[in-house]
Amino acid sequence: MEIQMGMGGSSSSSRSCSFFSVSSFLLIAVISSQLFIDGDSTTHGGDIEALKELKQLVDPKSMSPGSCLSSWDFSVDPCDHIFSGRFTCGLRCDIVVSGLSRVTELSLDHAGYSAFLSAFTFSLPYLQILDLSYNSFTGLIPKSLSSLARLRRLALSSNSFSGEIPTSIGFIFSLEELILDDNRLSGSIPSTFKGLLNLKRLEIQGNQLSGEVPDLGPLKNLKFLDASNNAFSGQFPETLPESLFSISMRNNHLQGNLPEIFGNMGSLQVLDLSHNGVSGSISSALFEHPSMQQLTLSYNKFTSIHIPRNNGANSELIAVDLSNNDIQGLLPIFVAMMPKLSALSVENNKFSGRIPALYAQRAVVPAKGSSQFVRLFLGGNYLFGPIPRPLLGLKPGFANVSLVNNCLYRCPSRLFFCHGGSQKPLKLCKSFGS
C-alpha cells in the first residue's frame, strides 16, 4: 500500500509537474509571441500616432488613388514597410536611438491634399525635413513647428496658409532652408529670424507680407533671398549678409536710394529689384562687381548712372535691364565695353544723343574677347540721328534689337528692329532737346 501510495503520490506529483510545465510553456509561448509582435514594430509609437493624426486631418476626398497618403496603412509598421504597397512614399526613417526607427523626413507628393493644419501637433522630434508643398493646406502655420528642434528644411510652398509667420519659427535654430512662398501670409518678417544663423535659403515671395525688410545681417550663411511679390515698403535694408549669391525683391514698394552694400558682397551673382520705387543714381559698384552676372533694376525711378572707374572692363555682367526708369543723358559707352554682356535693355527712359557705334558693332560683329549683344532694346527714348551703319545689314534672328519710339532720323519698317512702333513726333523730340 505504501508503495502503491508512494507510486500514486509520485504519479500525482508527476501529473502536477506536467501541468505546470505545459502551463509555463504556454505562458512563455504567449509572451514570446507578444514579444515577437512587438519586436516586429520598428517605428517609435509616438511617431506612428503623429502620422495617424496627419492622415485623419486630411480630407479623404482630397486623397486621390495612388497618392502617398492614400497608401498609408497603419495595420503594418510604417518604417518597416516604406517600400511596400502600404506605405509607398512620403517618409524616410532612420534608426537613431534604442534600436527604434524615427521619422526623419516627411515629404508629401503634390496631390492637392486639403486640411486645416493649424492645430496639428507635429510630434516628430527627430524630423529633419518637412515638405508639404504644392497642396491645399489652409489655416495658420502651426506654432508647434517650433518643437522640431532638428528640422533643417521647412517647405510649405504653394498652399493657402494665412495669417502671420509665427515668431516661433525663428527659434528653430537648425533651419537651413525656409520656403514659404506662394501662400496668403501677411504681416511682417518676425524679428526672431535674425537668430536663424544656419539659414542658407529664405523664400517668402508671393505672399502679402508688409512693413520694412528687417536687418538680416546676422545671417552669415544666407545665400539665397527671395522676397518678391509682396508689399514691403520703406528704405532698402542697409545691411544684408555678405554671403548672398542671389537677391530678389521685385514687385514691392521699396523706396529711397540704393545703399552702398553690394560692393561688399563678393559672391553676389543675381540682383533683381525691379518694380519698386527706388530712386537716385545707380551705383558704379554694380557695374564693376567681381561676380555679379544679372542686374535687373527696371520699373523704378532711377535718374542717372555712375560710371565705373575701369569702364566695366572687369565686369562679369551678362544681362542688364534698366528699362522703365527716368535715366537721362547719353547712352553710356562703358556699357558696351563690358566683355561678357549679351543682353541689354534701357527701354523707356530719357536717354538722348546718338546711338554709339560700339553698341551697333556688339550686335553685329563683336570684337575679339567680347560677347555679342543678342538682345539690345533701346526703344522708348529720345535717341536721334541716323541708324548706325553696322545695324543696316542685320538680319532677323541674328540678334533681337528694337529701336522703336525714339527720335531717329529714319527707321523704315523694312528693318525688323523698327517694327512695333513709330518714331516720336518731331515736336516732342524738339521739346526734349533732341
Coordinates of N, CA and C in Angstrom, one line a residue, residues 71-243:
S71 N -2.0 55.6 -49.5 CA -1.3 54.3 -49.4 C -0.9 54.0 -47.9
W72 N -1.1 55.0 -47.0 CA -0.7 54.8 -45.6 C -1.6 53.8 -45.0
D73 N -1.2 52.6 -44.6 CA -2.0 51.6 -43.9 C -1.3 51.2 -42.6
F74 N -2.0 51.7 -41.5 CA -1.4 51.5 -40.2 C -1.6 50.1 -39.6
S75 N -2.1 49.2 -40.4 CA -2.1 47.8 -39.9 C -0.7 47.2 -39.9
V76 N 0.2 47.9 -40.6 CA 1.6 47.5 -40.6 C 2.5 48.6 -40.1
D77 N 3.7 48.3 -39.8 CA 4.6 49.3 -39.3 C 5.1 50.2 -40.4
P78 N 5.0 51.6 -40.2 CA 5.4 52.5 -41.3 C 6.8 52.4 -41.7
C79 N 7.7 52.5 -40.8 CA 9.2 52.5 -41.2 C 9.6 51.1 -41.8
D80 N 8.9 50.0 -41.4 CA 9.3 48.7 -41.8 C 8.7 48.4 -43.1
H81 N 7.8 49.2 -43.6 CA 7.0 49.0 -44.9 C 7.1 50.1 -45.8
I82 N 8.1 51.0 -45.7 CA 8.2 52.2 -46.6 C 8.2 51.8 -48.0
F83 N 8.8 50.7 -48.4 CA 8.9 50.3 -49.8 C 7.9 49.3 -50.2
S84 N 6.9 49.1 -49.4 CA 5.8 48.2 -49.7 C 4.7 48.9 -50.4
G85 N 3.6 48.2 -50.7 CA 2.5 48.8 -51.3 C 1.6 49.6 -50.3
R86 N 2.0 49.4 -49.0 CA 1.1 50.0 -48.0 C 1.6 51.4 -47.5
F87 N 2.9 51.7 -47.7 CA 3.5 53.0 -47.5 C 4.4 53.3 -48.7
T88 N 3.8 53.8 -49.7 CA 4.5 53.9 -51.0 C 5.4 55.1 -51.0
C89 N 5.2 56.1 -50.3 CA 6.0 57.3 -50.4 C 5.7 58.2 -49.2
G90 N 6.5 59.3 -49.2 CA 6.3 60.4 -48.2 C 7.1 60.3 -47.0
L91 N 7.8 59.2 -46.7 CA 8.5 59.1 -45.4 C 10.0 58.7 -45.6
R92 N 10.8 59.0 -44.7 CA 12.1 58.5 -44.5 C 12.3 58.2 -43.0
C93 N 12.9 57.1 -42.7 CA 13.1 56.7 -41.3 C 14.6 56.4 -41.1
D94 N 15.1 56.7 -39.9 CA 16.4 56.3 -39.5 C 16.4 55.8 -38.1
I95 N 17.3 54.8 -37.9 CA 17.4 54.2 -36.5 C 18.3 55.2 -35.8
V96 N 17.8 55.9 -34.8 CA 18.6 56.9 -34.1 C 18.7 56.7 -32.7
V97 N 17.9 55.9 -32.0 CA 18.0 55.7 -30.6 C 17.3 54.3 -30.2
S98 N 18.0 53.6 -29.4 CA 17.4 52.3 -28.8 C 16.9 51.4 -29.8
G99 N 17.5 51.3 -31.0 CA 17.1 50.4 -32.0 C 15.8 50.7 -32.6
L100 N 15.1 51.8 -32.3 CA 13.8 52.1 -32.9 C 14.0 53.1 -34.0
S101 N 13.2 53.0 -35.0 CA 13.2 53.9 -36.1 C 12.4 55.1 -35.8
R102 N 13.0 56.3 -36.2 CA 12.2 57.6 -36.0 C 12.1 58.2 -37.4
V103 N 10.9 58.8 -37.6 CA 10.7 59.5 -38.9 C 11.6 60.8 -39.0
T104 N 12.4 60.8 -40.0 CA 13.3 61.9 -40.1 C 13.0 62.8 -41.3
E105 N 12.1 62.3 -42.2 CA 11.7 63.1 -43.3 C 10.2 62.9 -43.6
L106 N 9.5 63.9 -43.8 CA 8.1 63.8 -44.3 C 7.9 64.8 -45.5
S107 N 7.9 64.2 -46.6 CA 7.7 64.9 -47.9 C 6.6 64.4 -48.7
L108 N 5.5 65.1 -48.6 CA 4.3 64.6 -49.3 C 4.4 64.9 -50.8
D109 N 3.7 64.1 -51.6 CA 3.6 64.4 -53.0 C 2.7 65.6 -53.3
H110 N 2.7 66.1 -54.5 CA 1.9 67.3 -54.9 C 0.5 66.8 -55.4
A111 N -0.3 66.3 -54.4 CA -1.5 65.7 -54.8 C -2.7 66.5 -54.5
G112 N -2.5 67.7 -54.0 CA -3.7 68.6 -53.7 C -4.4 68.3 -52.4
Y113 N -3.7 67.7 -51.5 CA -4.3 67.4 -50.2 C -4.9 68.7 -49.5
S114 N -6.0 68.5 -48.9 CA -6.7 69.6 -48.3 C -6.9 69.3 -46.8
A115 N -6.5 70.3 -45.9 CA -6.6 70.1 -44.5 C -6.4 71.4 -43.8
F116 N -7.0 71.6 -42.6 CA -6.7 72.7 -41.8 C -5.7 72.3 -40.7
L117 N -4.5 72.7 -40.9 CA -3.4 72.2 -40.1 C -3.0 73.0 -38.9
S118 N -3.7 74.1 -38.6 CA -3.3 75.0 -37.5 C -3.0 74.3 -36.2
A119 N -3.9 73.2 -35.9 CA -3.8 72.6 -34.6 C -2.9 71.3 -34.6
F120 N -2.3 71.0 -35.7 CA -1.5 69.8 -35.8 C -0.3 69.9 -34.9
T121 N -0.1 68.9 -34.1 CA 1.0 68.9 -33.0 C 2.4 68.7 -33.6
F122 N 2.6 68.1 -34.7 CA 3.9 67.8 -35.2 C 4.8 67.2 -34.2
S123 N 4.3 66.1 -33.6 CA 5.1 65.4 -32.5 C 6.1 64.4 -33.2
L124 N 7.0 65.0 -34.0 CA 8.0 64.2 -34.7 C 9.4 64.8 -34.3
P125 N 9.9 64.5 -33.1 CA 11.0 65.2 -32.6 C 12.3 65.0 -33.4
Y126 N 12.4 64.0 -34.2 CA 13.6 63.7 -35.0 C 13.5 64.1 -36.5
L127 N 12.4 64.8 -36.8 CA 12.2 65.2 -38.2 C 13.3 66.3 -38.6
Q128 N 13.8 66.0 -39.8 CA 14.9 66.9 -40.3 C 14.3 67.7 -41.6
I129 N 13.4 67.0 -42.3 CA 12.9 67.6 -43.5 C 11.4 67.5 -43.5
L130 N 10.7 68.7 -43.6 CA 9.2 68.7 -43.7 C 8.9 69.4 -45.0
D131 N 8.3 68.8 -45.9 CA 7.9 69.4 -47.2 C 6.4 69.0 -47.5
L132 N 5.6 70.0 -47.4 CA 4.2 69.9 -47.7 C 3.7 70.7 -48.9
S133 N 4.7 71.0 -49.8 CA 4.5 72.0 -50.9 C 3.5 71.5 -51.9
Y134 N 2.9 72.5 -52.6 CA 2.0 72.3 -53.7 C 0.8 71.4 -53.4
N135 N 0.1 71.8 -52.3 CA -1.1 71.2 -51.9 C -2.1 72.3 -51.6
S136 N -3.1 72.0 -50.8 CA -4.2 72.9 -50.5 C -4.4 73.0 -49.0
F137 N -3.3 73.0 -48.2 CA -3.4 73.1 -46.8 C -3.8 74.6 -46.4
T138 N -4.6 74.7 -45.4 CA -5.1 76.1 -45.0 C -4.9 76.3 -43.5
G139 N -5.3 77.5 -43.1 CA -5.1 77.9 -41.7 C -3.8 78.6 -41.4
L140 N -3.6 78.9 -40.2 CA -2.3 79.4 -39.7 C -1.2 78.4 -39.8
I141 N 0.0 78.9 -40.0 CA 1.2 77.9 -39.9 C 1.2 77.5 -38.4
P142 N 1.2 76.2 -38.2 CA 1.2 75.7 -36.8 C 2.4 76.2 -36.0
K143 N 2.1 76.7 -34.8 CA 3.2 77.2 -33.9 C 4.0 76.0 -33.4
S144 N 3.4 74.8 -33.4 CA 4.0 73.6 -32.9 C 5.3 73.2 -33.7
L145 N 5.4 73.8 -34.9 CA 6.7 73.6 -35.7 C 7.9 73.9 -34.9
S146 N 7.8 74.8 -33.9 CA 9.0 75.2 -33.2 C 9.5 74.1 -32.3
S147 N 8.7 73.0 -32.1 CA 9.2 71.9 -31.3 C 10.1 71.0 -32.1
L148 N 10.2 71.2 -33.4 CA 11.1 70.4 -34.3 C 12.5 70.9 -34.3
A149 N 13.2 70.5 -33.2 CA 14.5 71.1 -32.9 C 15.6 70.7 -33.9
R150 N 15.3 69.6 -34.6 CA 16.3 69.1 -35.6 C 16.0 69.4 -37.0
L151 N 14.9 70.2 -37.3 CA 14.5 70.5 -38.6 C 15.5 71.3 -39.4
R152 N 15.9 70.9 -40.6 CA 16.8 71.6 -41.4 C 16.1 72.2 -42.6
R153 N 15.0 71.6 -43.1 CA 14.3 72.1 -44.2 C 12.8 72.2 -44.0
L154 N 12.2 73.4 -44.1 CA 10.8 73.5 -43.9 C 10.3 74.1 -45.2
A155 N 9.5 73.4 -46.0 CA 8.9 73.9 -47.3 C 7.4 73.7 -47.2
L156 N 6.7 74.9 -47.3 CA 5.3 74.9 -47.3 C 4.8 75.7 -48.6
S157 N 5.5 75.7 -49.6 CA 5.2 76.4 -50.9 C 3.9 76.1 -51.4
S158 N 3.3 77.1 -52.1 CA 2.1 76.9 -52.9 C 1.0 76.2 -52.2
N159 N 0.6 76.6 -51.0 CA -0.6 76.2 -50.3 C -1.5 77.4 -50.1
S160 N -2.3 77.4 -49.0 CA -3.2 78.5 -48.7 C -3.0 78.9 -47.2
F161 N -1.8 78.7 -46.7 CA -1.6 79.2 -45.3 C -1.8 80.7 -45.2
S162 N -2.4 81.1 -44.1 CA -2.7 82.6 -44.0 C -2.2 83.0 -42.6
G163 N -2.5 84.3 -42.4 CA -2.0 84.9 -41.1 C -0.6 85.3 -41.1
E164 N 0.0 85.6 -39.9 CA 1.4 86.0 -39.8 C 2.3 84.8 -39.7
I165 N 3.5 85.0 -40.1 CA 4.5 83.9 -39.9 C 4.8 83.8 -38.4
P166 N 4.7 82.6 -37.8 CA 4.9 82.5 -36.3 C 6.3 82.9 -35.9
T167 N 6.4 83.7 -34.9 CA 7.7 84.1 -34.4 C 8.5 82.9 -33.9
S168 N 7.8 81.9 -33.6 CA 8.4 80.7 -33.0 C 9.3 80.0 -34.1
I169 N 9.1 80.2 -35.4 CA 9.9 79.6 -36.4 C 11.4 80.1 -36.2
G170 N 11.5 81.4 -35.7 CA 12.8 81.9 -35.5 C 13.6 81.2 -34.4
F171 N 13.0 80.3 -33.7 CA 13.7 79.5 -32.7 C 14.0 78.1 -33.1
I172 N 13.8 77.8 -34.4 CA 14.3 76.5 -35.0 C 15.7 76.7 -35.5
F173 N 16.6 76.8 -34.6 CA 18.0 77.2 -34.9 C 18.7 76.3 -35.9
S174 N 18.2 75.1 -36.1 CA 18.8 74.2 -37.0 C 18.4 74.4 -38.5
L175 N 17.5 75.3 -38.7 CA 16.9 75.5 -40.1 C 18.0 76.0 -41.0
E176 N 18.1 75.4 -42.2 CA 18.9 75.8 -43.3 C 18.2 76.3 -44.5
E177 N 16.9 75.8 -44.7 CA 16.1 76.2 -45.8 C 14.7 76.5 -45.2
L178 N 14.2 77.7 -45.5 CA 12.8 78.1 -45.1 C 12.1 78.6 -46.3
I179 N 11.1 77.8 -46.8 CA 10.5 78.1 -48.1 C 9.0 78.2 -47.8
L180 N 8.5 79.4 -47.8 CA 7.1 79.7 -47.5 C 6.4 80.4 -48.7
D181 N 6.9 80.4 -49.9 CA 6.4 81.2 -51.0 C 5.0 80.7 -51.4
D182 N 4.3 81.7 -52.1 CA 3.0 81.5 -52.7 C 2.0 80.9 -51.8
N183 N 1.8 81.7 -50.7 CA 0.7 81.4 -49.8 C -0.1 82.7 -49.6
R184 N -0.7 82.9 -48.5 CA -1.5 84.1 -48.2 C -1.0 84.7 -46.9
L185 N 0.2 84.6 -46.7 CA 0.8 85.1 -45.4 C 0.8 86.7 -45.4
S186 N 0.6 87.2 -44.2 CA 0.5 88.7 -44.1 C 1.4 89.1 -42.9
G187 N 1.4 90.4 -42.6 CA 2.2 90.9 -41.5 C 3.7 91.1 -41.9
S188 N 4.5 91.2 -41.0 CA 6.0 91.5 -41.2 C 6.8 90.2 -41.0
I189 N 8.1 90.3 -41.4 CA 9.0 89.2 -41.2 C 9.3 89.3 -39.7
P190 N 9.2 88.2 -38.9 CA 9.5 88.2 -37.5 C 10.9 88.6 -37.2
S191 N 11.1 89.5 -36.2 CA 12.5 89.9 -35.8 C 13.3 88.7 -35.3
T192 N 12.6 87.6 -34.9 CA 13.3 86.4 -34.4 C 14.1 85.7 -35.5
F193 N 13.8 86.1 -36.8 CA 14.5 85.4 -37.9 C 16.0 85.7 -37.9
K194 N 16.4 86.8 -37.3 CA 17.9 87.0 -37.2 C 18.6 86.0 -36.3
G195 N 17.9 85.2 -35.6 CA 18.5 84.1 -34.9 C 18.7 82.8 -35.6
L196 N 18.3 82.8 -36.9 CA 18.5 81.6 -37.7 C 19.9 81.6 -38.4
L197 N 20.9 81.4 -37.6 CA 22.2 81.6 -38.0 C 22.7 80.5 -39.0
N198 N 22.0 79.4 -39.1 CA 22.3 78.4 -40.1 C 21.6 78.5 -41.4
L199 N 20.7 79.5 -41.5 CA 19.8 79.6 -42.7 C 20.6 79.9 -43.9
K200 N 20.4 79.1 -45.0 CA 21.1 79.3 -46.3 C 20.1 79.8 -47.3
R201 N 18.8 79.5 -47.2 CA 17.9 79.8 -48.2 C 16.6 80.3 -47.6
L202 N 16.1 81.5 -48.0 CA 14.9 82.1 -47.5 C 14.0 82.5 -48.7
E203 N 12.9 81.8 -48.8 CA 11.9 82.1 -49.9 C 10.6 82.5 -49.3
I204 N 10.2 83.8 -49.4 CA 8.9 84.2 -48.9 C 8.1 85.0 -50.0
Q205 N 8.5 84.8 -51.2 CA 7.9 85.5 -52.3 C 6.4 85.1 -52.5
G206 N 5.6 85.9 -53.1 CA 4.3 85.6 -53.5 C 3.3 85.5 -52.3
N207 N 3.5 86.4 -51.3 CA 2.6 86.5 -50.2 C 2.0 87.9 -50.1
Q208 N 1.6 88.3 -48.9 CA 1.1 89.7 -48.7 C 1.8 90.3 -47.5
L209 N 3.1 90.0 -47.4 CA 3.9 90.5 -46.3 C 4.2 92.0 -46.5
S210 N 4.3 92.7 -45.4 CA 4.4 94.1 -45.5 C 5.4 94.6 -44.4
G211 N 5.5 95.9 -44.3 CA 6.5 96.5 -43.4 C 7.8 96.6 -44.0
E212 N 8.8 97.0 -43.2 CA 10.2 97.1 -43.7 C 10.9 95.8 -43.7
V213 N 11.8 95.6 -44.6 CA 12.6 94.4 -44.5 C 13.6 94.5 -43.4
P214 N 13.5 93.6 -42.4 CA 14.3 93.7 -41.2 C 15.8 93.5 -41.5
D215 N 16.6 93.8 -40.5 CA 18.0 93.6 -40.5 C 18.3 92.1 -40.5
L216 N 18.8 91.6 -41.7 CA 19.2 90.2 -41.8 C 20.7 90.0 -41.8
G217 N 21.4 91.0 -41.5 CA 22.9 91.0 -41.5 C 23.5 89.8 -40.7
P218 N 22.9 89.5 -39.5 CA 23.4 88.4 -38.7 C 23.4 87.0 -39.4
L219 N 22.6 86.8 -40.5 CA 22.5 85.5 -41.1 C 23.7 85.3 -42.0
K220 N 24.8 85.0 -41.4 CA 26.1 85.0 -42.2 C 26.2 83.8 -43.2
N221 N 25.3 82.9 -43.1 CA 25.3 81.8 -44.1 C 24.3 81.9 -45.2
L222 N 23.5 82.9 -45.2 CA 22.4 83.1 -46.1 C 22.9 83.3 -47.5
K223 N 22.5 82.5 -48.5 CA 23.0 82.6 -49.8 C 21.9 83.0 -50.8
F224 N 20.6 82.6 -50.5 CA 19.5 82.9 -51.5 C 18.4 83.6 -50.7
L225 N 18.0 84.8 -51.2 CA 16.9 85.5 -50.6 C 15.9 85.9 -51.7
D226 N 14.7 85.5 -51.5 CA 13.6 85.9 -52.5 C 12.4 86.4 -51.7
A227 N 12.2 87.7 -51.7 CA 11.1 88.4 -51.0 C 10.2 89.1 -52.0
S228 N 10.2 88.6 -53.3 CA 9.4 89.3 -54.4 C 7.9 89.2 -54.2
N229 N 7.2 90.0 -54.9 CA 5.8 89.9 -55.0 C 5.1 90.0 -53.6
N230 N 5.5 91.0 -52.8 CA 4.9 91.2 -51.5 C 4.5 92.7 -51.5
A231 N 4.4 93.2 -50.3 CA 4.1 94.7 -50.1 C 5.1 95.3 -49.2
F232 N 6.3 94.9 -49.2 CA 7.4 95.5 -48.4 C 7.5 97.0 -48.8
S233 N 7.8 97.8 -47.8 CA 7.9 99.3 -48.1 C 9.1 99.8 -47.3
G234 N 9.3 101.1 -47.4 CA 10.4 101.8 -46.7 C 11.7 101.7 -47.5
Q235 N 12.8 102.0 -46.9 CA 14.1 102.0 -47.5 C 14.6 100.6 -47.7
F236 N 15.4 100.4 -48.7 CA 16.1 99.2 -48.9 C 17.0 98.9 -47.7
P237 N 17.0 97.7 -47.1 CA 17.8 97.5 -45.9 C 19.3 97.9 -46.1
E238 N 19.8 98.5 -45.0 CA 21.2 99.0 -45.0 C 22.2 97.8 -44.9
T239 N 21.8 96.7 -44.2 CA 22.7 95.6 -44.0 C 22.0 94.3 -44.5
L240 N 22.8 93.6 -45.3 CA 22.4 92.3 -45.7 C 23.6 91.4 -45.6
P241 N 23.4 90.1 -45.5 CA 24.6 89.2 -45.4 C 25.5 89.2 -46.6
E242 N 26.8 89.3 -46.3 CA 27.8 89.4 -47.4 C 27.9 88.0 -48.2
S243 N 27.3 87.0 -47.6 CA 27.3 85.6 -48.2 C 26.4 85.4 -49.3

